[in-house]
Amino acid sequence: MTAMNTVQQFKNIVLIALALISFQAIAGTEPALRTKTNINENWSYLENATKSLSDANAQKTWESLSLPHTWNALDATDLNPGYRRDASWYKKELVLENVSKETVYKLYFEGVNITSDVYLNGIRVGGHIGGYIGFEIDITAGIKKGKNEIMVRVDNGLNLEVIPSQKSDFFIFGGITRDVWLLTLPMQHIKSVKIVTPKVSNASATVSATISLTDKESNQKVEAFIVDPKNKIIAQKTVNVKDGNAVIKFDNISNPMLWDTDSPNLYTLKLVVNSKNGKDIVEERFGLRWFEFKDHGAFFLNGKRLLLRGTHRHEEHAGVGAAMSNEQHRADMELIKSMGTNFVRLAHYPQDPEVYKACDELGLIVWDELPWCRGGLGNEPWKENTRTMLKEIINQNYNHPSVVFWSLGNEMYWLPDFEGGDDTAKMNVFLKELNDIAHDMDPGRVTAIRKYYEGAEIVDVFSPSIWSGW
């Protein structure tokens, strides 16, 4: 070893040590205001489709339960034959010992199927269209010290303007089918973080993060730290915020520990923002990997050819339907991995956050799918809802290294819900629009569809679904 190498090694050690000290000093000076509290317990449920908040509250047939929950849990069994497509209500008393004027309060729903309206203390505070994607509701203006009443009307009734079509060959479960959280945030906080890895090789990697903040406070800075899979800080940088946005780029991460299906190494990006009313700290995990499809379909991960072997997975379980626990989600993914697979198609809709977390950690490549499943092309509200849903899926799952495919649909032209909805020329115009949205939002991944031959040339990857032996 040369003297120059020894000096450089010493410098690297010192830089890492200083980064560690710096992060601890920044993160430890005062408590961060960002919290995330699970509020699944102690809800009440009313199986009544009334649209009136007062009528719902006046009912005497509320039953106690904990989330996740679906009223269709047994509908596919002999115990309760049928298929209830209608609305129901959920209610919870949320007690807060203190409410700060310097804090933002939000409810985060991981999934409510299929449309929802959310009320706080008798006032509608928001809602969501689409049953398989998480969403936030800001409740800051209406929250108070002491008792607060949350009410949620959930509807999985027939709605031709919301995908998936009821003609899909799976149950459209109704209910609050995933976890619910209470979030607290400082008034000035990080809204979103998108991580890209534009250059990755066995020798080095480049990492870039685009950060969006809630306001345009002057002289604001973001401190960033990259922590490797062995929990060592390997890089640190501070950047200025301009107009509420910041871009942080790390140009040379040497000898990266790559994410692959056998060794799913995960790095962590830690971000710290100090503002006039408090500190915000965010952590996002990511992986360093690259992939490509060669001509005629061969797939390569990190420069090595990989035969994709796997299965697809619906989000349902005996006895609970789609209202699965995180432990059940994790067990499913571990079972899939134990079969000797390296790939899973999430059919035909985005699934619980625990599924993507498990795929990142287990080394399962993910085909993430927009639930445009059968039903053909819809009207203008249908198109707008579908565009929005695709954007939400990409934003929500952007940083997961396991996700390689954004699938834009499945068997889309079968059994049209609207007159002329199976016109493939018009369908392809809209499919191209979705394809462009996906590529604009995420140039680093591929688009795909399944079993819609007329659109095969529009997307990057096409699955014909050959059912040998059926």
Coordinates of C-alpha atoms in Angstrom, one line a residue, residues 450-451 453 462-470:
R450 CA -50.7 -7.8 -20.2
K451 CA -52.8 -9.5 -22.8
Y453 CA -52.1 -7.4 -28.2
F462 CA -45.6 -6.9 -23.3
S463 CA -46.9 -10.0 -21.6
P464 CA -49.0 -12.3 -23.9
S465 CA -49.9 -14.7 -21.0
I466 CA -49.7 -18.1 -22.6
W467 CA -51.8 -20.4 -20.5
S468 CA -50.2 -23.7 -21.5
G469 CA -52.4 -26.7 -20.7
W470 CA -55.5 -24.8 -19.9

